[in-house]
Coordinates of C-alpha atoms in Angstrom, one line a residue:
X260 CA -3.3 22.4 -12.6
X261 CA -2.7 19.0 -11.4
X262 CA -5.2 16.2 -10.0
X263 CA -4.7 16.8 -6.5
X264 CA -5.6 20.7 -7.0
X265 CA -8.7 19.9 -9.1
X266 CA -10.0 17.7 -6.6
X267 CA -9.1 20.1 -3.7
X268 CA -11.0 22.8 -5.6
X269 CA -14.1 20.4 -6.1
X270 CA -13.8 19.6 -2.5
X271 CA -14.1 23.2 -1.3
X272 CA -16.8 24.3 -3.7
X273 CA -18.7 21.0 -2.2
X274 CA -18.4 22.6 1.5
X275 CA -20.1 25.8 0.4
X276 CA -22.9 24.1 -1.7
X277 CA -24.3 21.1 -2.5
X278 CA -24.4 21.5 -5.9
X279 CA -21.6 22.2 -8.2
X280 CA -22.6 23.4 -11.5
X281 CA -21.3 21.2 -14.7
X282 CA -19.7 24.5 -16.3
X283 CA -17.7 25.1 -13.1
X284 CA -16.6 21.4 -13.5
X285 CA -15.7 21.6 -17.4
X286 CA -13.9 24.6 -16.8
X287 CA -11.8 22.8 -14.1
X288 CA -11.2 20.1 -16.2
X289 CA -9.6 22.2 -19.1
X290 CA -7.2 23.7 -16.9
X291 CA -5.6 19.8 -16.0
X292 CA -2.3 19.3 -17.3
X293 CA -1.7 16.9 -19.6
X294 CA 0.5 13.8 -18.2
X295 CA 4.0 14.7 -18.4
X296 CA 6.3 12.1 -19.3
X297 CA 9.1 11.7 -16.9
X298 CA 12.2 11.6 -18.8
X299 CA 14.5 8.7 -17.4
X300 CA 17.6 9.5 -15.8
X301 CA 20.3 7.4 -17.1
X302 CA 19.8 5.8 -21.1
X303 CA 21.0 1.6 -21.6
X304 CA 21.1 -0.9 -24.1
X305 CA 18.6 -3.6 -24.0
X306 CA 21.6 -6.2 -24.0
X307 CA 23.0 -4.3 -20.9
X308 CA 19.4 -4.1 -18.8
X309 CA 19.2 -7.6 -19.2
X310 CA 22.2 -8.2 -18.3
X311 CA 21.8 -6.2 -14.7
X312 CA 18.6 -8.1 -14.4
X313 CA 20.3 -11.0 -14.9
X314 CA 23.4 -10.1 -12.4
X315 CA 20.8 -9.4 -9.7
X316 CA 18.5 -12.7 -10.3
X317 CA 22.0 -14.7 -9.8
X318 CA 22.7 -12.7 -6.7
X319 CA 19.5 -13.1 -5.2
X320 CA 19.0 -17.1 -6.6
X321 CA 22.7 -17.9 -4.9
X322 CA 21.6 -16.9 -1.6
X323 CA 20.2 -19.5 1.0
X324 CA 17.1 -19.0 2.9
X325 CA 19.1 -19.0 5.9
X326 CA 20.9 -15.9 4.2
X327 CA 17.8 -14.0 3.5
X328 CA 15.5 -13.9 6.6
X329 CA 16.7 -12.4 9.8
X330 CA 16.1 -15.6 12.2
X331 CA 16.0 -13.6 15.2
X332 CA 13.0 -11.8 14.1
X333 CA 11.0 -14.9 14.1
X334 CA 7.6 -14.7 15.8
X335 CA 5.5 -17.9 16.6
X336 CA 2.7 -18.4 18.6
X337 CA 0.8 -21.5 20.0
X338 CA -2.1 -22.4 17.7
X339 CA -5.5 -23.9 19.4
X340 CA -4.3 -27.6 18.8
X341 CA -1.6 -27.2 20.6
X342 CA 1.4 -26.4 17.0
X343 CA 3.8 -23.8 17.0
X344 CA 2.7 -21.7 14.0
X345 CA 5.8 -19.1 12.5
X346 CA 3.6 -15.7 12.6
X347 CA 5.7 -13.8 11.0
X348 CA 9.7 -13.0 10.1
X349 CA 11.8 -10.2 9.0
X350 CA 14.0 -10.3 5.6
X351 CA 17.4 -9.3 5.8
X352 CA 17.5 -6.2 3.3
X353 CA 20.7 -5.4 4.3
X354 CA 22.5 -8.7 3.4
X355 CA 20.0 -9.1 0.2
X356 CA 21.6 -5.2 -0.8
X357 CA 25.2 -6.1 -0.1
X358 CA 24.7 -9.4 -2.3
X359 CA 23.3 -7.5 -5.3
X360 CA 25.9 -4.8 -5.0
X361 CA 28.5 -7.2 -5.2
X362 CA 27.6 -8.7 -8.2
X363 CA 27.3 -5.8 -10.0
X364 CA 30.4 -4.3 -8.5
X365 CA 31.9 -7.5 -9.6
X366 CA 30.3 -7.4 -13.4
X367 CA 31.2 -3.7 -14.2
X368 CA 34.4 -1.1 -14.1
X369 CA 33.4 1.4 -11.8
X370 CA 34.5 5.2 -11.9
X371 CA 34.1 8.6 -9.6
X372 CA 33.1 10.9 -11.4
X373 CA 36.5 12.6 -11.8
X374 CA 37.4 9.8 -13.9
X375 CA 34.0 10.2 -15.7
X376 CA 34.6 13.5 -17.2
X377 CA 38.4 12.4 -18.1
X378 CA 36.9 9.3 -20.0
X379 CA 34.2 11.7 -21.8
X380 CA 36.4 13.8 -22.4
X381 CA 39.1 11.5 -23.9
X382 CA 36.1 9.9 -26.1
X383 CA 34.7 13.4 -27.3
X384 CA 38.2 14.3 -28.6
X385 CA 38.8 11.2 -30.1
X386 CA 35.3 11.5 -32.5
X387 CA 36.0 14.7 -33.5
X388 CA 39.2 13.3 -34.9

């Protein structure tokens, strides 16, 4: 049983009565699953994280302001003393995106998958050698 259903089930016993005995509640809790830990998809080497994180902090620190907010989102209004006051502005996802994707495209061989299973295949053979 998860969170969500205990609460559900605490919420429906509360709209038939008032009062929820503790036992009922005890009960409920013993059925909770214990936190799973989500296995992460892909393994890396420290060295190589930090070296994405670094690829993608150049990207980002390379760009100008100009480059990062769309300019013809820009919303302003008139304050009471009479100043034009920026109210709010877009960022430009898409051109923040393509940036980081081309510094990692840049930093690192990339392969379909076709060519994945070749090269696993290739380095399997060779340890069994």
């Amino acid at each position: 049983m998860k969170k969500a259903e205990l609460v559900a089930q605490l919420e429906g016993a509360k709209a038939l009565t008032s009062v929820v005995s503790i036992d009922n509640v005890i009960a409920l809790i013993q059925q909770l699953e214990e936190g799973q830990a989500v296995k992460p998809e892909y393994s890396i080497t420290a060295k190589l994280f930090d070296r994405i994180v670094d690829i993608v902090e150049d990207a980002i620190s390379g760009m100008r302001a100009r480059d990062v907010v769309d300019l013809d989102s820009a919303e302003f209004e008139l304050d009471y003393n009479n100043c034009i006051s920026l109210t709010d502005i877009s960022i430009d996802t898409d051109n923040i995106y393509n940036e980081i994707r081309d510094g990692l495209e840049n930093a690192f061989d990339i392969v379909d998958e076709d060519e994945e299973e070749v090269i696993e295949a290739q380095e399997q053979s060779a340890s069994e050698e």
